[in-house]
mmCIF file of C-alpha atoms in Angstrom:
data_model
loop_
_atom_site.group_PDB
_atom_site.id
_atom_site.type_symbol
_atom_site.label_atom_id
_atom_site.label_comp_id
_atom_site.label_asym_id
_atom_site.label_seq_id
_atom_site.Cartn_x
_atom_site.Cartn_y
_atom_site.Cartn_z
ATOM 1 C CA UNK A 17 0.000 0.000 0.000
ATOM 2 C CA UNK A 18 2.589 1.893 0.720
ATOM 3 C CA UNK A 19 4.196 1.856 -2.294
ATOM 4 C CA UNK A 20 1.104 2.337 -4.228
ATOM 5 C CA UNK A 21 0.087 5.413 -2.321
ATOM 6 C CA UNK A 22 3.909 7.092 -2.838
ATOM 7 C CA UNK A 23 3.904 10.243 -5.483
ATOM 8 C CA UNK A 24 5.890 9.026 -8.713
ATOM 9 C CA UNK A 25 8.226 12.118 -8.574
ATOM 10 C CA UNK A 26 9.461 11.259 -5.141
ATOM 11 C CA UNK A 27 12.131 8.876 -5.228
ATOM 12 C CA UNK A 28 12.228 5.500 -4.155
ATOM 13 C CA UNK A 29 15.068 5.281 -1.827
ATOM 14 C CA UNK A 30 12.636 8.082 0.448
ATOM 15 C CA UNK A 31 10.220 5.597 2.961
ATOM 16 C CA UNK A 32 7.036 7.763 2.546
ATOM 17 C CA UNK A 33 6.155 11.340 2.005
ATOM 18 C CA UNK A 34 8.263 14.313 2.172
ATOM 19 C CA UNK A 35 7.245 17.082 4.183
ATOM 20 C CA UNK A 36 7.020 20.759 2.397
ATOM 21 C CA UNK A 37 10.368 22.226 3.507
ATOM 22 C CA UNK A 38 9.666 25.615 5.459
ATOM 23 C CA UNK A 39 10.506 28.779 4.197
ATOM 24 C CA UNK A 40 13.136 31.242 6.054
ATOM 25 C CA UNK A 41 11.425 33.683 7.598
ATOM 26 C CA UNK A 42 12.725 37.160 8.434
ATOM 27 C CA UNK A 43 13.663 36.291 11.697
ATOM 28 C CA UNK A 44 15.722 33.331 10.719
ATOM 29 C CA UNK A 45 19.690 34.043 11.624
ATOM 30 C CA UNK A 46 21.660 32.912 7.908
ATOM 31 C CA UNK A 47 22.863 29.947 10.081
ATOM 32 C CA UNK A 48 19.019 28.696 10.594
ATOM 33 C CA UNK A 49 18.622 28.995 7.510
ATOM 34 C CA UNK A 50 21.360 27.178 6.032
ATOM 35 C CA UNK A 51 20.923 24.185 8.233
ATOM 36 C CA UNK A 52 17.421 24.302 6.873
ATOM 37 C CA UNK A 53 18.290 24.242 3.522
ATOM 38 C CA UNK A 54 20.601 21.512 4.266
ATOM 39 C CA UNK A 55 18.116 19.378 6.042
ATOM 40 C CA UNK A 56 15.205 19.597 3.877
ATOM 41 C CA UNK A 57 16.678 17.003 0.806
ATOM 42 C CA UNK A 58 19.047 16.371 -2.305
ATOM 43 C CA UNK A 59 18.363 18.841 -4.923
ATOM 44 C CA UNK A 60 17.286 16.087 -7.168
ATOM 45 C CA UNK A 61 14.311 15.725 -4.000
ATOM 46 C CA UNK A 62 13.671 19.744 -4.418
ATOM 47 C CA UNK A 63 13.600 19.809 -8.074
ATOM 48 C CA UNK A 64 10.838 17.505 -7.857
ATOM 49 C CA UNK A 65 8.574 18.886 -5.040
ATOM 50 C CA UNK A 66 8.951 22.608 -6.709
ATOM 51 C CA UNK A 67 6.165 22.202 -9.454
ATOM 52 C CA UNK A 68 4.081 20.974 -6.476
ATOM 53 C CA UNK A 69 4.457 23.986 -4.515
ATOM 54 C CA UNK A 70 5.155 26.853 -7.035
ATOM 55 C CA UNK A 71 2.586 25.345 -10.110
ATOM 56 C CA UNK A 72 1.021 28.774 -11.150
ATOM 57 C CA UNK A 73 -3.102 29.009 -12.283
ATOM 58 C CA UNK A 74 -3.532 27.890 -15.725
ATOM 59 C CA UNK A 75 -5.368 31.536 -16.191
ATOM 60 C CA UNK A 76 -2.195 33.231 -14.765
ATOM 61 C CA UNK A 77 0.183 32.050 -16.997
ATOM 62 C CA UNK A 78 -1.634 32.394 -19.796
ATOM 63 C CA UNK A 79 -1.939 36.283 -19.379
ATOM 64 C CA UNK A 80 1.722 36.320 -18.975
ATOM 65 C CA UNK A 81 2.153 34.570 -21.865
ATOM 66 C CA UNK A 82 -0.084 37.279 -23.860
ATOM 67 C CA UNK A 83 2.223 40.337 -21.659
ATOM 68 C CA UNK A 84 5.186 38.845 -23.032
ATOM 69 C CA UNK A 85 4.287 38.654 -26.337
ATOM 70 C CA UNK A 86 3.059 41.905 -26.707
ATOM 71 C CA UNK A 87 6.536 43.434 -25.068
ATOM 72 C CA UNK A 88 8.578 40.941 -27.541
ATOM 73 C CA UNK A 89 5.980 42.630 -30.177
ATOM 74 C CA UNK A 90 6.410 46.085 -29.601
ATOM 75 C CA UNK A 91 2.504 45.920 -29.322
ATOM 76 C CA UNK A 92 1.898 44.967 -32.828
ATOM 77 C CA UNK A 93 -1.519 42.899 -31.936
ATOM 78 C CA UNK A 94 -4.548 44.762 -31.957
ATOM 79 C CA UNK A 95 -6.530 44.734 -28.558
ATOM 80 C CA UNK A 96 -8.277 41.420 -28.159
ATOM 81 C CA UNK A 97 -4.334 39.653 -29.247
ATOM 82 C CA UNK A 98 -5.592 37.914 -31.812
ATOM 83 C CA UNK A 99 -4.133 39.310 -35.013
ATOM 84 C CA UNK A 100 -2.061 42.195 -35.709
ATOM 85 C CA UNK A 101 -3.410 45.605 -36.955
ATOM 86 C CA UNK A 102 -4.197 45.591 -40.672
ATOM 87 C CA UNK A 103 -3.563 49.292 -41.200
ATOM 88 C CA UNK A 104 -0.004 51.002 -41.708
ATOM 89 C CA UNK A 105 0.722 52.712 -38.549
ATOM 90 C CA UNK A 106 2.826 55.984 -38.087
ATOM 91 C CA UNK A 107 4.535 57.511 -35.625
ATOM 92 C CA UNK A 108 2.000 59.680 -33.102
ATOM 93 C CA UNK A 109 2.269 61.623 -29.766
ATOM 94 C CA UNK A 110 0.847 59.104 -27.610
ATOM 95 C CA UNK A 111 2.889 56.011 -27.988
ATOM 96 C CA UNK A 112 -0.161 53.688 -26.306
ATOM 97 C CA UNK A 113 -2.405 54.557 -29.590
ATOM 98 C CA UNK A 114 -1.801 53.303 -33.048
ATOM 99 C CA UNK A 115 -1.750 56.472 -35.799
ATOM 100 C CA UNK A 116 -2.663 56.425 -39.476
ATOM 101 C CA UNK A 117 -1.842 59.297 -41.931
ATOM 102 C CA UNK A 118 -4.560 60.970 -44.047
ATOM 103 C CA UNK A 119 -3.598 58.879 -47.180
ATOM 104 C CA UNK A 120 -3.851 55.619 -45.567
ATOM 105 C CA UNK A 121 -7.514 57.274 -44.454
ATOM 106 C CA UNK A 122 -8.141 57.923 -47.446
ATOM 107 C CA UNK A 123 -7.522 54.365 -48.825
ATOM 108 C CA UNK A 124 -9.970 52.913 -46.486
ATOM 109 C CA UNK A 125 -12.505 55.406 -47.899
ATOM 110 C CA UNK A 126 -11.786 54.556 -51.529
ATOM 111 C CA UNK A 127 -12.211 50.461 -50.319
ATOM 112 C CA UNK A 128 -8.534 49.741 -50.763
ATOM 113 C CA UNK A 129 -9.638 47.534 -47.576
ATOM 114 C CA UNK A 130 -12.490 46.552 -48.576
ATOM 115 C CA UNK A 131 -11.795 43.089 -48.820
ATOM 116 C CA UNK A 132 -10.881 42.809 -44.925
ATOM 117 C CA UNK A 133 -13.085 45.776 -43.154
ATOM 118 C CA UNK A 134 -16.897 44.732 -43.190
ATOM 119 C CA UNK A 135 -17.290 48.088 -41.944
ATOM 120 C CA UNK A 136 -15.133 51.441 -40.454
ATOM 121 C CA UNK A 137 -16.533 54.468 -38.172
ATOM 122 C CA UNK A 138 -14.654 57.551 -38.887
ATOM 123 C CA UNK A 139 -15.549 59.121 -35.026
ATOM 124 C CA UNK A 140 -15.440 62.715 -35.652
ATOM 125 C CA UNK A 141 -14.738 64.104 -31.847
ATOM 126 C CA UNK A 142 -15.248 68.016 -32.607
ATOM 127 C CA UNK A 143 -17.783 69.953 -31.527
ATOM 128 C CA UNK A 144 -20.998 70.349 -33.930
ATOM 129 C CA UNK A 145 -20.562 73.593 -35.381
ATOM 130 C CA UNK A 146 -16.987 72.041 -36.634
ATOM 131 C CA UNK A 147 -18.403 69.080 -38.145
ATOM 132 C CA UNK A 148 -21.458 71.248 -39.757
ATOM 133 C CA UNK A 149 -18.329 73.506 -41.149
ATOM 134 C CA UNK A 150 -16.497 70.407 -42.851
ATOM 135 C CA UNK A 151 -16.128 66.950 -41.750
ATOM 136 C CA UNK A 152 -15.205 63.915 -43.828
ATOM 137 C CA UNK A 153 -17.876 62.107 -45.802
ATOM 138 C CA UNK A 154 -19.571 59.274 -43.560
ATOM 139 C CA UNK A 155 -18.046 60.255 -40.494
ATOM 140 C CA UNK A 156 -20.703 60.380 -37.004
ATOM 141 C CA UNK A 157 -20.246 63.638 -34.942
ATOM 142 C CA UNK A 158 -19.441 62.012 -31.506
ATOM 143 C CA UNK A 159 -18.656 65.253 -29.314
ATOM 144 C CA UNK A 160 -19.320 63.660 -25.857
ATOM 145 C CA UNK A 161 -18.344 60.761 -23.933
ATOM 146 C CA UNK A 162 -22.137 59.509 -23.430
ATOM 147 C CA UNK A 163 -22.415 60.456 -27.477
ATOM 148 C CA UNK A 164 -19.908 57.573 -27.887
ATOM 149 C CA UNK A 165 -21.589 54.856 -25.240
ATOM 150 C CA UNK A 166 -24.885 55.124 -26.959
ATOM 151 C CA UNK A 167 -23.723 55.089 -30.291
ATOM 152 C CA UNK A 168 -20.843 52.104 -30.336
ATOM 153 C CA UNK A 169 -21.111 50.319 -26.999
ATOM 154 C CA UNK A 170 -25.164 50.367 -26.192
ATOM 155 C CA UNK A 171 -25.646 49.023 -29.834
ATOM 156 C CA UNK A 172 -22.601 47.440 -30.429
ATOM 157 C CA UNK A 173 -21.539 46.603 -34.097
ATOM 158 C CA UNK A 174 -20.909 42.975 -34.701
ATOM 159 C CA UNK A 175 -19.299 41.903 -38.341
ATOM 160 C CA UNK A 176 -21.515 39.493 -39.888
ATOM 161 C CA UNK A 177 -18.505 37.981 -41.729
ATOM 162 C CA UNK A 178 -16.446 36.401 -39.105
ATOM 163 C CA UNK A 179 -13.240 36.606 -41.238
ATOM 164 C CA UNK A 180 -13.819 40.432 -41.907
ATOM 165 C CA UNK A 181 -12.778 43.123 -39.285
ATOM 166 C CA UNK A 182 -14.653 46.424 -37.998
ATOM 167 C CA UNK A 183 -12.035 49.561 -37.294
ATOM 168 C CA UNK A 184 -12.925 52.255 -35.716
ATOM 169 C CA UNK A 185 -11.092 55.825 -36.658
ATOM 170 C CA UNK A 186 -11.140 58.750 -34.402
ATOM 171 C CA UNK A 187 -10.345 62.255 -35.183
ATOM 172 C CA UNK A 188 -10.824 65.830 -34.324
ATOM 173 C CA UNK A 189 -9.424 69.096 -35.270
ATOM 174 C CA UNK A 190 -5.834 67.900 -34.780
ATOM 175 C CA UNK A 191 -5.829 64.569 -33.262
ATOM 176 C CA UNK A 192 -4.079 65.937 -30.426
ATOM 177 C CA UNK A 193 -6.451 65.930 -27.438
ATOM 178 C CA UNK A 194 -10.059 65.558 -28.179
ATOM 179 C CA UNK A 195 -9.890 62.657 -30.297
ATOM 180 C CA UNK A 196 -6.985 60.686 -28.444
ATOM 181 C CA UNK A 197 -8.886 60.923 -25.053
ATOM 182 C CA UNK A 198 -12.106 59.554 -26.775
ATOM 183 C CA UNK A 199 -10.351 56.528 -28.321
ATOM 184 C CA UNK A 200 -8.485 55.874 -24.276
ATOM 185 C CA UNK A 201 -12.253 56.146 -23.274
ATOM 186 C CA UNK A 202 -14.018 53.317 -25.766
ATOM 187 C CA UNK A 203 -10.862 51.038 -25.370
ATOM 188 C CA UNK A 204 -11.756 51.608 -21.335
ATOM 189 C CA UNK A 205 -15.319 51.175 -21.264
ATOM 190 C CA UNK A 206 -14.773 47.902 -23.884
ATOM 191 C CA UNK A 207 -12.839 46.478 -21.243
ATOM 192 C CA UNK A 208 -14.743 46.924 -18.666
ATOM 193 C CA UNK A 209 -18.287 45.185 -20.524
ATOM 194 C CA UNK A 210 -16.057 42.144 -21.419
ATOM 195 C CA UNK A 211 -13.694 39.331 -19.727
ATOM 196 C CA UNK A 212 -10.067 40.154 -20.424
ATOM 197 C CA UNK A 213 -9.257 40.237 -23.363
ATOM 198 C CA UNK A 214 -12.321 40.109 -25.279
ATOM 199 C CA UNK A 215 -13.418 43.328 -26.822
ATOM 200 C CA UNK A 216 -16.467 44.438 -29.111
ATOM 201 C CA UNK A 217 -13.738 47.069 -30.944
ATOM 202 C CA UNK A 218 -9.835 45.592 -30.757
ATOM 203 C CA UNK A 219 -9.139 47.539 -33.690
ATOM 204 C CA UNK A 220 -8.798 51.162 -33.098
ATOM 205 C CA UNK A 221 -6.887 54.067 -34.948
ATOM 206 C CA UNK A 222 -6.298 57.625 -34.519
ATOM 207 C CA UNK A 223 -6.163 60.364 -37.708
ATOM 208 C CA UNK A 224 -2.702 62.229 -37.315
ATOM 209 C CA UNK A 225 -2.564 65.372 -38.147
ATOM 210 C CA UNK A 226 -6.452 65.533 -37.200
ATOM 211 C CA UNK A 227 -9.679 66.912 -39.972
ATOM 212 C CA UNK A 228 -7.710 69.505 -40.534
ATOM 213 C CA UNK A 229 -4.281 67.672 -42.096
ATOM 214 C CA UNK A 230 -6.609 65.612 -44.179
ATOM 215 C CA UNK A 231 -8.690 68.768 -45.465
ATOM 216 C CA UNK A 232 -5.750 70.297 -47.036
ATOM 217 C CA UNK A 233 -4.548 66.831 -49.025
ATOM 218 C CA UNK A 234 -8.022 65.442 -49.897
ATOM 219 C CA UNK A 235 -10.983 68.055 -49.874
ATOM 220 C CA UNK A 236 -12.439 65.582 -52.273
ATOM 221 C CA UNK A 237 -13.304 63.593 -49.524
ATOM 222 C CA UNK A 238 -15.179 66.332 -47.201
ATOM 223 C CA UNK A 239 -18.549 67.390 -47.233
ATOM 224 C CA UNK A 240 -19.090 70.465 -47.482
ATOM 225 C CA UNK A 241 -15.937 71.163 -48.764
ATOM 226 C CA UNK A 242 -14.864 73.253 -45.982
ATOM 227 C CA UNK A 243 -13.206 73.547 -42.593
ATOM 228 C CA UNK A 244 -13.892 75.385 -39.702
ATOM 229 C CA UNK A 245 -11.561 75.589 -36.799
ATOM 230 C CA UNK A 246 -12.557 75.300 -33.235
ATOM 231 C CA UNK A 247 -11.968 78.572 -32.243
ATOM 232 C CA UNK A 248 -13.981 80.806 -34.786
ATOM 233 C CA UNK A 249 -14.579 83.955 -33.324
ATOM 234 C CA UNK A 250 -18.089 83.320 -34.648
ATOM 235 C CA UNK A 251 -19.163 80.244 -32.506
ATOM 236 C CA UNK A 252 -17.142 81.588 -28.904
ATOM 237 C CA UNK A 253 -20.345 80.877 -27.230
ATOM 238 C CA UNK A 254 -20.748 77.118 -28.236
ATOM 239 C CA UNK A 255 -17.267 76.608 -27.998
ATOM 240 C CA UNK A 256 -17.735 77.325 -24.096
ATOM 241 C CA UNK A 257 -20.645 75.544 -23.927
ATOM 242 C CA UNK A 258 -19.330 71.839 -25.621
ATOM 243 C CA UNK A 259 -16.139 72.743 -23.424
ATOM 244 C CA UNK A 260 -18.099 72.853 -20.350
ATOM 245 C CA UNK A 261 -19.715 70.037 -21.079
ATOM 246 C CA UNK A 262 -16.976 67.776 -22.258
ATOM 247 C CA UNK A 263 -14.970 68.559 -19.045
#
């Protein structure tokens, strides 16, 4: 019985069991702790209780595993980890958020994608009297952050192809504050509806350079063919107002 009821990784010459060695504690002297080091086995006995006492949660390591290769991947994967980002990225100001230029934009407007995106939101984060100036054809005016939960994350978009992707593109006048903030804010709220690292949007882009950058190369593409900056002496009163509100 005995020798059916021994663990297989402890050897044979050992009569039963081993005890879990004790740890050191703080208020062991270094000589304590050496004679319990030298008490508790033969490495070969150590190396094969360790597993047994140090095996980590399946769930745990896994995560790790994902941590690692996103640091190995310079963050490459879009935000679910399950492919990497299909557009060309550029350098932006905020090194957490992925950056396409106006041409690349411009290609996804034109269906250059087409054959991967089932569908892309052009979130245009200005305030409405900039979007009613000039804003890019197709693009929602989401000013606010409740504009944004009611529109993408109360009626989530779902792709009905499951090989095709949806991206999500935010802008506003530059792409320097308003629109960076609101993409931090869907990727937050995302994760917060869903177990990590499940998302309803892992694909998410920012416009550098903002409406107004892709204006001046492709008017083409704007409706009406105009742009209106935020601070037009003729709108000072919304402009305090949608501040207010957005604070």
């Amino acid at each position: 019985c005995r020798q059916l009821l021994r663990s297989p990784s402890v050897p044979s010459s050992v009569p039963g069991p081993v005890p879990k060695r004790r740890r050191p504690s703080d208020r062991d002297s270094p000589a304590e702790a050496k004679r319990q080091r030298r008490v508790a086995g033969s490495p070969e006995q150590e190396a094969s209780l360790e597993p047994v006492v140090w095996l980590e949660p399946c769930r745990s390591a896994q995560l790790e595993e994902i941590e690692n290769l996103l640091a190995n991947d310079d963050q490459e994967l879009i935000g679910d980890f399950s492919k990497p980002h299909l557009l060309p990225t550029v350098e932006g100001k905020d090194p957490g958020l992925k950056y396409i230029s106006p041409d690349t934009l411009a290609k996804v407007l034109t269906g250059r994608y087409s054959s991967f995106i089932e569908r892309s939101v052009v979130v245009d984060c200005r305030y409405p009297y900039e979007y009613q100036g000039g804003h890019i054809k197709g693009a929602v005016n989401l000013p606010l952050q409740r504009d944004l939960e009611e529109s993408l994350l109360e009626r989530p978009i779902v792709p009905q192809d499951a090989g095709k992707r949806v991206i999500v593109i935010f802008h506003c006048e530059f792409s320097v504050e308003r629109g960076p903030k609101m993409c931090k804010f869907l990727r937050e709220r995302d994760r917060s509806c869903h177990r990590y690292p499940q998302l309803h949007y892992p694909e998410l882009y920012v416009l550098k350079g903002g409406y107004r950058e892709f204006f001046f190369q492709f008017p083409g593409h704007c409706e009406p063919r105009d742009y209106r900056p935020m601070e037009d002496p003729a709108f000072r009163e919304e402009l305090r107002r949608f501040h207010g509100q957005s604070q």
